[in-house]
Structure formats: C-alpha cells, structure tokens
CSV table of C-alpha atoms in Angstrom, one decimal:
chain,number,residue,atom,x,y,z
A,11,UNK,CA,34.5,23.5,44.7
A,12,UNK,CA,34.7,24.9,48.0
A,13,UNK,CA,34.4,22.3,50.9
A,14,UNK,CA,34.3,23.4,54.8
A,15,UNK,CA,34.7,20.4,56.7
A,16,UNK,CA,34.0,19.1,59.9
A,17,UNK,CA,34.1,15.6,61.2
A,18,UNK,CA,32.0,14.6,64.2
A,19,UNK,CA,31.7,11.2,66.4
A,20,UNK,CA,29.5,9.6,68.2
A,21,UNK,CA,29.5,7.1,71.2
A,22,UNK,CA,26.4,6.1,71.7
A,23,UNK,CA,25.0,4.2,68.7
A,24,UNK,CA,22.0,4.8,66.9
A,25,UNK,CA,20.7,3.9,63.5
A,26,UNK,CA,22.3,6.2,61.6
A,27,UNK,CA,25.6,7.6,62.8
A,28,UNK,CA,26.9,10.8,61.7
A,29,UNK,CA,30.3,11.0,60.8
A,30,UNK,CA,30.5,14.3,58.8
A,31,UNK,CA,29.5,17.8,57.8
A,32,UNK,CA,30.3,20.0,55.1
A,33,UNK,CA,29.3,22.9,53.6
A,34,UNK,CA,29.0,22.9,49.7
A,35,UNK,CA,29.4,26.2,48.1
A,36,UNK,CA,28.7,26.7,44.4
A,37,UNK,CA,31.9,26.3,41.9
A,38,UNK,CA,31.5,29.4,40.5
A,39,UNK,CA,30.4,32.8,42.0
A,40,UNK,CA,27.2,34.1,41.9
A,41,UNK,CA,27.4,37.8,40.1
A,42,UNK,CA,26.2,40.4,41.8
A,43,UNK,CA,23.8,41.7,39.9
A,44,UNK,CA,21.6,38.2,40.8
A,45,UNK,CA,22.8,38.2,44.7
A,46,UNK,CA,19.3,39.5,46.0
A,47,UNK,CA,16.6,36.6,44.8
A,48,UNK,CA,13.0,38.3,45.5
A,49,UNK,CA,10.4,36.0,46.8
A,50,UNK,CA,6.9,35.7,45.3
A,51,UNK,CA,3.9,36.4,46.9
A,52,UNK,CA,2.9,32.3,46.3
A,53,UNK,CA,6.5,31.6,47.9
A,54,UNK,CA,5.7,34.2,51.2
A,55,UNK,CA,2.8,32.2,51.9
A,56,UNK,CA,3.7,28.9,51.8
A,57,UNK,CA,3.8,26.7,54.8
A,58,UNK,CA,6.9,27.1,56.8
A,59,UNK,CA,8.2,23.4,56.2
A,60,UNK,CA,10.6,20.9,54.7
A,61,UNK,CA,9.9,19.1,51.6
A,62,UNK,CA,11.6,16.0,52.4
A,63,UNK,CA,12.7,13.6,49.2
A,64,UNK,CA,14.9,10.7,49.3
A,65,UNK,CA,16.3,8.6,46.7
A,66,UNK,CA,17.8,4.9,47.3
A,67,UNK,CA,20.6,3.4,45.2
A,68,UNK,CA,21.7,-0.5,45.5
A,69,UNK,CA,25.5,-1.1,45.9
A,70,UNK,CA,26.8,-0.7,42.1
A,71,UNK,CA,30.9,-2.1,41.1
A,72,UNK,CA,31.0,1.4,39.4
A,73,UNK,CA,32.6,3.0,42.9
A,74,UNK,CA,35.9,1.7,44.7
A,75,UNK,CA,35.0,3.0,47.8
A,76,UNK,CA,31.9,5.0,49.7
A,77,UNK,CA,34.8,8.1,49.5
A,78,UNK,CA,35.1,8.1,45.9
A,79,UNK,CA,31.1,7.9,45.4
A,80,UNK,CA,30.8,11.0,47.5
A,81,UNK,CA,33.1,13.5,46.4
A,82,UNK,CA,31.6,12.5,42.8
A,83,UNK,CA,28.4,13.9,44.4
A,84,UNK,CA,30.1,16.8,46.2
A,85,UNK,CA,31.4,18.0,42.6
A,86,UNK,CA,28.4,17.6,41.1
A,87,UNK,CA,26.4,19.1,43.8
A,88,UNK,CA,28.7,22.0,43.5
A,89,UNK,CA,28.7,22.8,39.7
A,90,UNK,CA,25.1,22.4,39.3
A,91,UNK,CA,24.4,25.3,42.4
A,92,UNK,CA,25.8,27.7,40.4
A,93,UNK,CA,22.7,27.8,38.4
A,94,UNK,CA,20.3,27.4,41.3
A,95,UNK,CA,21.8,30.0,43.2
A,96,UNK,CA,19.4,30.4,45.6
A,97,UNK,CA,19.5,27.3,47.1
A,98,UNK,CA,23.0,27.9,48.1
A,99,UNK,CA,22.3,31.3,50.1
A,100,UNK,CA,20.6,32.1,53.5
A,101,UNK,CA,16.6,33.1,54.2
A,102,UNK,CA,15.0,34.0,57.5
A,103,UNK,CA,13.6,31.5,58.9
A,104,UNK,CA,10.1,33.5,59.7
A,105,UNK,CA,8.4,35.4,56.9
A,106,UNK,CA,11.0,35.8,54.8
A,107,UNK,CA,10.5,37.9,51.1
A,108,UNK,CA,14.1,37.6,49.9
A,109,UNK,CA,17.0,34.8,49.8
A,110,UNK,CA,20.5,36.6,50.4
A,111,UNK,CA,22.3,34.4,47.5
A,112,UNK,CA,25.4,34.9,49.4
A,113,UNK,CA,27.6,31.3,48.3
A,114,UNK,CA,27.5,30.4,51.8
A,115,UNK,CA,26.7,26.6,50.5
A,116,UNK,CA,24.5,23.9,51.5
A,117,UNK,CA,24.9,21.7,54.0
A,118,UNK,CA,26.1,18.4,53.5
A,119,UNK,CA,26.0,15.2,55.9
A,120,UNK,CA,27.2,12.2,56.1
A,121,UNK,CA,25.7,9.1,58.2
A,122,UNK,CA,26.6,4.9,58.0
A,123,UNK,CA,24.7,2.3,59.3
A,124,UNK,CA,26.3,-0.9,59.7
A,125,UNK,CA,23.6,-2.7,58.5
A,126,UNK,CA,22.6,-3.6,54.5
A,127,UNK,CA,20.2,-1.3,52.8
A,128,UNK,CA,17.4,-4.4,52.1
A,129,UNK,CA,17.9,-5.6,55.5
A,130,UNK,CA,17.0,-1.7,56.8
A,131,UNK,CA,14.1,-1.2,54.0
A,132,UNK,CA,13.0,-4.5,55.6
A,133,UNK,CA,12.9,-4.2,59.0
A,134,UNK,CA,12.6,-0.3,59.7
A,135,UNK,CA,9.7,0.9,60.7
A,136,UNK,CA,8.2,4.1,59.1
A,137,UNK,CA,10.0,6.4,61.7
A,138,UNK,CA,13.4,5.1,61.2
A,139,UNK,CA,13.3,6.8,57.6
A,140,UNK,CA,13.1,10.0,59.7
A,141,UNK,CA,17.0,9.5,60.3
A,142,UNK,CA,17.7,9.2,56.6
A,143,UNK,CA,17.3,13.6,56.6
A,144,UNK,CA,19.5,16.6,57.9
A,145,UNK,CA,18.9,17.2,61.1
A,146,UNK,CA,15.5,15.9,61.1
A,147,UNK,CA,14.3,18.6,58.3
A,148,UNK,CA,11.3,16.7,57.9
A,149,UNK,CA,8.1,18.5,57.4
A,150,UNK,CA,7.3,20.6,60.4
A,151,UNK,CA,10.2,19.4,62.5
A,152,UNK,CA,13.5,20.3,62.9
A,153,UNK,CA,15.8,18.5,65.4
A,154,UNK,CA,18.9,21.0,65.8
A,155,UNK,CA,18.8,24.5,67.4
A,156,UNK,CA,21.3,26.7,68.4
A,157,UNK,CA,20.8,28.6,71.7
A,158,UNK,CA,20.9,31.8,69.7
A,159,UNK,CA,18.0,31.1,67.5
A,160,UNK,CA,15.7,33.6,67.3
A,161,UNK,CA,12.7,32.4,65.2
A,162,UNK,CA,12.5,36.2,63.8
A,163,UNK,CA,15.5,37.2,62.5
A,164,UNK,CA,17.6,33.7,62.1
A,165,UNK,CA,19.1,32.8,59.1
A,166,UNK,CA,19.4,29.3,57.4
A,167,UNK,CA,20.2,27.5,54.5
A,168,UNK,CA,17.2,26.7,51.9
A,169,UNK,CA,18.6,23.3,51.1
A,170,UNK,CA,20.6,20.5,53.1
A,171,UNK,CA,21.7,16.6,52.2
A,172,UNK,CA,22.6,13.9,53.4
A,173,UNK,CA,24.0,10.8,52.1
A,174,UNK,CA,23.7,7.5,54.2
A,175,UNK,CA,25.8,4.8,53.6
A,176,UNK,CA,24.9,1.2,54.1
A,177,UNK,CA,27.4,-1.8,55.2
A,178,UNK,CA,26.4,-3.1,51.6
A,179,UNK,CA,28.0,-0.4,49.6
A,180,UNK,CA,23.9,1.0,48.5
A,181,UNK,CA,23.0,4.3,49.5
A,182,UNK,CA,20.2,6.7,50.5
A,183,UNK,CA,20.5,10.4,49.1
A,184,UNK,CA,18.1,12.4,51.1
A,185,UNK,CA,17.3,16.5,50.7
A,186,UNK,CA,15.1,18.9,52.4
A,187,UNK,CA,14.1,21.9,50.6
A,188,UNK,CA,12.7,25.1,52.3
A,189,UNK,CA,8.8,25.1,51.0
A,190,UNK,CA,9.4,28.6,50.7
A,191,UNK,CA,11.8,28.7,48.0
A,192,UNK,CA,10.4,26.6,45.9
A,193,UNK,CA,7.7,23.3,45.5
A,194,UNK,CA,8.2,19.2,44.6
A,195,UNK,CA,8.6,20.2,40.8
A,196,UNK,CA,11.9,23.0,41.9
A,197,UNK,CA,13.3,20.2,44.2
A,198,UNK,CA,13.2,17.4,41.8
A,199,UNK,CA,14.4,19.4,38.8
A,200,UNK,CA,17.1,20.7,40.9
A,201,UNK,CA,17.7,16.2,42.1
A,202,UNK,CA,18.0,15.8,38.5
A,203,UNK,CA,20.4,18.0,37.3
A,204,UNK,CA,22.9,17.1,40.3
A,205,UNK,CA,22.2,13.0,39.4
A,206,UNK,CA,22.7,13.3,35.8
A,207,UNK,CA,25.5,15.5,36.2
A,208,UNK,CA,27.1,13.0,38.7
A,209,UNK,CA,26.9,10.2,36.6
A,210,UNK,CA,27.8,12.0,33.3
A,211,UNK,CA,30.3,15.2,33.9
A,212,UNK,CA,29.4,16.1,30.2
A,213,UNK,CA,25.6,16.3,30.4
A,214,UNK,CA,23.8,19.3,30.1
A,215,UNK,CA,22.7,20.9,32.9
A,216,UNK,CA,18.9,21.9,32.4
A,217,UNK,CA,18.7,25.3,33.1
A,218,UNK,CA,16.6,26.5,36.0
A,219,UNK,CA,13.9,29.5,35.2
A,220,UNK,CA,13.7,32.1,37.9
A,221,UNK,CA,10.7,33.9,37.6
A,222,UNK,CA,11.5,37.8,37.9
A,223,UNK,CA,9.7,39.4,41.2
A,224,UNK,CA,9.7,43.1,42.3
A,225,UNK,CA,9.7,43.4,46.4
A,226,UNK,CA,6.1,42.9,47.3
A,227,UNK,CA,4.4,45.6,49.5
A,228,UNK,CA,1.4,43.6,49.2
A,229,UNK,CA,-0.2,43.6,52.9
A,230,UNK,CA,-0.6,39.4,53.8
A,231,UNK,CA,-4.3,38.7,55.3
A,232,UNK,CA,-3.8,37.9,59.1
A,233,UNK,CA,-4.1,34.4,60.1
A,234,UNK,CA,-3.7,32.4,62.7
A,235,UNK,CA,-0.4,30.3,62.0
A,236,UNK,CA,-0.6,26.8,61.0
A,237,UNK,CA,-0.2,24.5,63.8
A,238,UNK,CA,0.5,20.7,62.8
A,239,UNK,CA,-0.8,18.2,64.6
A,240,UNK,CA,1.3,16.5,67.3
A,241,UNK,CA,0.8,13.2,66.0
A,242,UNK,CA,1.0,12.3,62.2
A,243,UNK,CA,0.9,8.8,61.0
A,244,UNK,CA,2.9,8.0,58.0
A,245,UNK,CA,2.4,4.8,55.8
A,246,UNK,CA,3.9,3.4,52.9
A,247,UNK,CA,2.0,1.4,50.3
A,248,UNK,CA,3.6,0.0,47.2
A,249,UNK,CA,1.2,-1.0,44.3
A,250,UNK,CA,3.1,-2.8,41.0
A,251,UNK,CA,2.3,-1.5,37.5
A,252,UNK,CA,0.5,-5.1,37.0
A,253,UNK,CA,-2.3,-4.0,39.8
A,254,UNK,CA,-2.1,-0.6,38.9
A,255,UNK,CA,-3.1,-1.9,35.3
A,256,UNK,CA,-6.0,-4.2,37.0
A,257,UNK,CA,-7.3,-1.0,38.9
A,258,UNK,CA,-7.5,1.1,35.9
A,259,UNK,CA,-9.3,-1.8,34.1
A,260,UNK,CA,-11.3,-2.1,36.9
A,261,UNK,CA,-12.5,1.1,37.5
A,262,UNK,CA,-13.3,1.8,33.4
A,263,UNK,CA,-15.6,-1.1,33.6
A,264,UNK,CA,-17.6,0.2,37.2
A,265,UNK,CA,-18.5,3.5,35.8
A,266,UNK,CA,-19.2,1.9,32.3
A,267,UNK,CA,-23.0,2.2,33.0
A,268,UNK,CA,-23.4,5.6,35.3
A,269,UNK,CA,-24.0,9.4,34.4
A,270,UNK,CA,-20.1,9.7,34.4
A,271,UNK,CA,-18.4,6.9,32.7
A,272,UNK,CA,-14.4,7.2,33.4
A,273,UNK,CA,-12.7,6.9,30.0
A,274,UNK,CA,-9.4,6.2,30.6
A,275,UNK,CA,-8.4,6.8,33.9
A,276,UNK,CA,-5.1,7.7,34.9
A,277,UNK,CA,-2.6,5.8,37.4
A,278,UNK,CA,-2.7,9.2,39.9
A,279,UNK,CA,-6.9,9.2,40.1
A,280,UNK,CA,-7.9,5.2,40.7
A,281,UNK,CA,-4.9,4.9,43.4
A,282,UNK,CA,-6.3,8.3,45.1
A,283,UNK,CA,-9.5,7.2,45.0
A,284,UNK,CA,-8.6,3.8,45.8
A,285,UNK,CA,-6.9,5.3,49.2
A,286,UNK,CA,-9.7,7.6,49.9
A,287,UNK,CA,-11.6,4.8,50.0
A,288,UNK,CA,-10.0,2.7,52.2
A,289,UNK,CA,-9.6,5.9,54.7
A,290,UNK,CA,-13.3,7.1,54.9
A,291,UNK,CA,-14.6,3.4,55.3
A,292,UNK,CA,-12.2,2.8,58.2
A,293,UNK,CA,-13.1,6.4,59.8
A,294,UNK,CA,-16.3,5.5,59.4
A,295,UNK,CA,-16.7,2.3,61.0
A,296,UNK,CA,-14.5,3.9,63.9
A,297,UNK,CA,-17.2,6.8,64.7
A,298,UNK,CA,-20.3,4.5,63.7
A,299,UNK,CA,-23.6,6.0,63.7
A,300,UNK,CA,-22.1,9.4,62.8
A,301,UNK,CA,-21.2,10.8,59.6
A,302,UNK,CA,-17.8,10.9,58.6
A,303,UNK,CA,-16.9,13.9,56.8
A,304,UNK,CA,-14.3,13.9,54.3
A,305,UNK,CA,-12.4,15.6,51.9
A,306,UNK,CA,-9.7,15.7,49.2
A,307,UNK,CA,-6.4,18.1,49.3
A,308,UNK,CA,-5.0,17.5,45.5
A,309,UNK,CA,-1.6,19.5,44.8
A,310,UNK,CA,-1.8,21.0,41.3
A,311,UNK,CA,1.1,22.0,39.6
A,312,UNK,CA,0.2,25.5,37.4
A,313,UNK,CA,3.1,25.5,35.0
A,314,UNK,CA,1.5,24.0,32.6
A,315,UNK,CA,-2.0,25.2,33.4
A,316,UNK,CA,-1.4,29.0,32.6
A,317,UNK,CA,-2.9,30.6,29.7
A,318,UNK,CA,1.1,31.3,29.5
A,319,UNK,CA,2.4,28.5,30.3
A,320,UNK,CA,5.6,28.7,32.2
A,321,UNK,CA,8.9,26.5,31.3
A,322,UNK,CA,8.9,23.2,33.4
A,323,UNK,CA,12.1,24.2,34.9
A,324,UNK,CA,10.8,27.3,36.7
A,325,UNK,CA,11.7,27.6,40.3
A,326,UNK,CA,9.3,28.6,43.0
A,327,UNK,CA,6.0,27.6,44.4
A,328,UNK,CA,3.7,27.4,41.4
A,329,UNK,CA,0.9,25.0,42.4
A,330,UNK,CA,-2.7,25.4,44.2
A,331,UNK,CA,-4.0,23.2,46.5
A,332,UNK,CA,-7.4,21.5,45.5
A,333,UNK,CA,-9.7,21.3,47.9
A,334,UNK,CA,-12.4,19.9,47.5
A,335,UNK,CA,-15.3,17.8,50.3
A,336,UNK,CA,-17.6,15.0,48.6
A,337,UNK,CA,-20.9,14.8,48.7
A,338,UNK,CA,-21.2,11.5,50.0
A,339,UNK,CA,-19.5,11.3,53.5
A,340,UNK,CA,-19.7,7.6,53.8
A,341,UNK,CA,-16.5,5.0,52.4
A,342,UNK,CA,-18.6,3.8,49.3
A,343,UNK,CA,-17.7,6.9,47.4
A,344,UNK,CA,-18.2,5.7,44.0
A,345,UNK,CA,-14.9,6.5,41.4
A,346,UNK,CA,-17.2,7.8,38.7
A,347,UNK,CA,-18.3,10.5,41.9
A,348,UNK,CA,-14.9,10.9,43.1
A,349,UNK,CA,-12.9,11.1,39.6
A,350,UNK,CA,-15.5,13.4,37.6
A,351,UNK,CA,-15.2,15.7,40.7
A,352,UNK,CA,-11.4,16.1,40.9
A,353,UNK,CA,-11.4,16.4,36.9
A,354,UNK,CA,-14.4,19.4,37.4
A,355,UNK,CA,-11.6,21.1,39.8
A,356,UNK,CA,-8.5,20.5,37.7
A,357,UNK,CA,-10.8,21.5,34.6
A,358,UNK,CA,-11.2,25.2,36.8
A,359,UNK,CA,-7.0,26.1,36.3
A,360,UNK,CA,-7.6,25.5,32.6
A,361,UNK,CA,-5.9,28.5,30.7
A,362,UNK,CA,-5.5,31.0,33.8
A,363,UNK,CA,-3.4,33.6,33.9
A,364,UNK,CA,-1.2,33.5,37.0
A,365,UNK,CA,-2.1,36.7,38.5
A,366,UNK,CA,-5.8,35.6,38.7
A,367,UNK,CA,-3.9,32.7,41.1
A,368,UNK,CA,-2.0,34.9,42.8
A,369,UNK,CA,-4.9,36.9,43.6
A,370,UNK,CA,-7.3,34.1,45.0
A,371,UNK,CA,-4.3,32.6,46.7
A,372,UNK,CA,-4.2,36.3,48.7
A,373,UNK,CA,-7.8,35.7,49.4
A,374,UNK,CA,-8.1,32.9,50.8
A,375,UNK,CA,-4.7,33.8,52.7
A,376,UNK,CA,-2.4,30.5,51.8
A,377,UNK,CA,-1.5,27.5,49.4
C-alpha cells in the first residue's frame, strides 16, 4: 500500500474538523494492457454529479484506537482497488470518454467531531450530513477548487472518502463516486468488497465486471446542460419493518376490489407510493384551485433486465430512468393507479437487449 500523506489543522471550529489527507493508491499495479478504461456511451451521458453514500458504524471493543480502525481500512481500501482500477485513476472533469487508470489513488480524509455519533444523528439537522463527504462531493456541488481549474480539460479522481470519527469511538464512512464511472449498484459493490475485506483479510473479493467498450465516435444530441436547482430540500424518513408490514397489508386489502388488485406488493412500491402521496397532496393544497401536475422518476437497474443478462458485479451506468406522469394530478392517487402503472413501465425493459437501451438513451439525449 502506497500512502501520501498530508496532515492539515484548523483553528476555527466547525462540525467536522479535518485533520488529514491521503491518497490511497492500489497495492498492486495496474498492467498496462488495462491502463486506458473506455467509457460507454450510457456512462458519457450521465449527469455530471456525485453519488454520495454513507455508512455509520457504532463504537465496537474490536479497535484499540481510531488509528488502528483506519489503517485497517486504508489496507483494505488499497487491496480491493486493484481490481476496480478505474476508480483509482484520473477523468476530465467535462465530457470525459476515457478514465486514465494511472494508480494515482483515491483520496482519503479524515475529520473528528468531538461530539458522540447518537448525540450528532440526534441533533443535526439534514445539512450537517453534508460535512460527513470529501470536499462537499455531494451531488451537484463541490466545495474545493483550485485556481487552475479549468472545467475543460481538469483532471480528478473518480472516487474520494472520508472517515469521521466521533468522541464515542462510532464512525461515519462516507464515498462519492463520479456518476460517470459508474451507478448506486458499481458504488455499493465496490463498499462491499472494501467492508468485507476489512473485517475478514481472507474473504474473497467479488470480482468486478468491466464491460469491454471501443472509443465511441458516436455524435451526442446537443442539449442544453442540466442546471440543478439552487435550492433542494432533503429529508429523511425512517419507516420500521413492523409499518412497512402494516402498509403492505394495507394496501393489498384497498385494491382488493378495483380493476387492478395489487397482489403482493413490494416494500419499494407502497413506500413510493406512500411518499408520492403525501407530496402531491401537500403541493396541491399549496397552489389550490390549480392542478398539480406530477410525476414519478423510478431508477431501474438493467443488469438483470437484459435478454442477456449482465453479472451483478458489472461496473458502469446500467440503469434507465422511468419516467412516467399520472393521470390523476390530484394527492388521492389511488396505489392500485400508481403501482399497476410503474409495474406497466418496469414490465417494458423485460428481456431487452442492451443496445436497444443504448439507442433510446441516445434519443432522448440522457439517463
């Protein structure tokens, strides 16, 4: 393991106080022959964005010291890049088509907070989690730029951590993964592999599959870029498997009598519709006497949709956005309406082949 390190302080205090960065490099050298990693024509139009995950861990007796807990992860980290090589290199940061799998490393940052991780999870409010990620990587934003960063022909890393420690001994593992490179499914596979193998040196380390892409030539349709909005509220709602359970139950016995009975229902469609719901019947009663139009953005993951279906360890963006309006544009969309109507749209990727997606993704000019 190769470890360039650099310790920063601070003075002024905030909520999470960086004390340290490294770069990770993988523990074994990418060959040459794999040093060029070709992007996909799914991958080139993805949003230019994070994919921010974060994991929290309670203080365990298994560590002496917060030290000893991250170098474990720094080893780990470093062993399992070898085989997702890519995340370790360097990618403009505008319209990229390639990843230069150079073994520059990832970055790696560490931050304390001098209070207990419940007391934070507590008394935070939804913004303080923002501090949890490298450098803000979060999404649209990104809090660090150097004075030479030219938005065309910049470089930067693919993937970044950082670990925060708590007074308590718990701590918060968060990543940010260049959408680019890859989707949730390449990101968590990739979490995975560097938990297990931090917890168990002798675990398998679950393969990643690269999908093999030639240089596109394939002209992009113009569009205008995607702006976000300046202001995006965030929320976080926790539901218990014992209401999850009553939803389910709940919703079963609603659409027991209607055209479109829902058998079954999984946990994913009564809490979407469930939020939906709540959503369009508070938009609606804010513009009253207009009607509120709303529709559903559903991620779909394609690996297993393909008439061939692809390993679920293959790296890259491989998913479709669903989207879909309803035709009732009030809050008292019905589940039976709003479940039959996202199972229609899944029910469309059944047994594609992956170039079909590829070219309607190029249509309609994004993910």
């Amino acid at each position: 393991m190769v470890i360039i390190s650099k310790v920063l302080r601070f003075g002024r205090k905030k909520l999470h106080t960086i004390v340290s960065r490294d770069k990770i490099k993988p523990s074994s050298p990418t060959p040459f022959h794999s040093k060029t990693y070709n992007l996909s024509l799914l991958d080139q139009i993805a949003v230019n964005s994070y994919m921010p995950i974060v994991a929290i861990y309670p203080s365990t007796n298994a560590y002496q010291s917060p030290r000893e807990k991250t170098l474990e992860l720094k080893n780990s980290l470093s062993k399992v890049l070898t085989h997702y090589y890519p995340f370790a290199g360097k990618m403009k940061k505008m319209g990229p088509t390639f990843v230069d799998c150079n073994d520059e490393g990832v970055e790696f940052i560490e931050a304390c907070n001098t209070s207990s991780l419940s007391d934070f999870l507590q008394e935070s409010v939804h913004e303080d989690l923002d501090q949890l990620f490298p450098d803000d990587r979060i999404w649209f934003k990104r809090r660090i730029k150097s004075s030479s960063d030219d938005e065309n022909t910049s470089n930067e890393s693919p993937f970044s951590v950082q670990v925060n420690h708590f007074a308590c001994g718990g701590i918060a593992v968060a990543t940010s993964l260049r959408h680019r490179i890859g989707d949730g499914s390449s990101s968590l596979n990739f979490r995975v592999d560097v938990t297990s193998h931090s917890r168990d040196v002798t675990s398998p380390i679950i393969n990643p599959h690269f999908i093999t892409y030639q240089p596109t030539t394939v002209k992009l349709p113009k569009s205008d870029p995607y702006i976000p909005p300046k202001k995006v509220v965030s929320k976080s709602f926790v539901f218990s498997n014992a209401k999850i359970k009553d939803l389910q139950a709940k919703v079963a016995s609603m659409t027991m009598e209607t055209r479109n009975p829902i058998v079954n229902p999984t946990q994913f469609e009564v809490s979407s519709w469930l939020l939906h719901k709540c959503v369009a019947s508070a938009a609606t009663k804010r513009i009253s006497g207009n009607d509120t139009k709303t529709s559903v953005i559903v991620p779909l993951n394609l690996r297993n949709k393909l008439k061939e279906p692809l390993p679920t360890t293959s790296i890259g963006n491989l998913f479709y956005s669903l989207i879909f309006p309803l035709s009732n544009n009030h809050g008292d969309v019905m589940p039976d309406e709003f479940i039959s109507q996202l199972r229609r749209e899944k029910f469309k990727f059944k047994n594609i082949r992956l170039e079909t997606t590829l070219g309607t993704v190029a249509d309609r000019g994004g993910i």
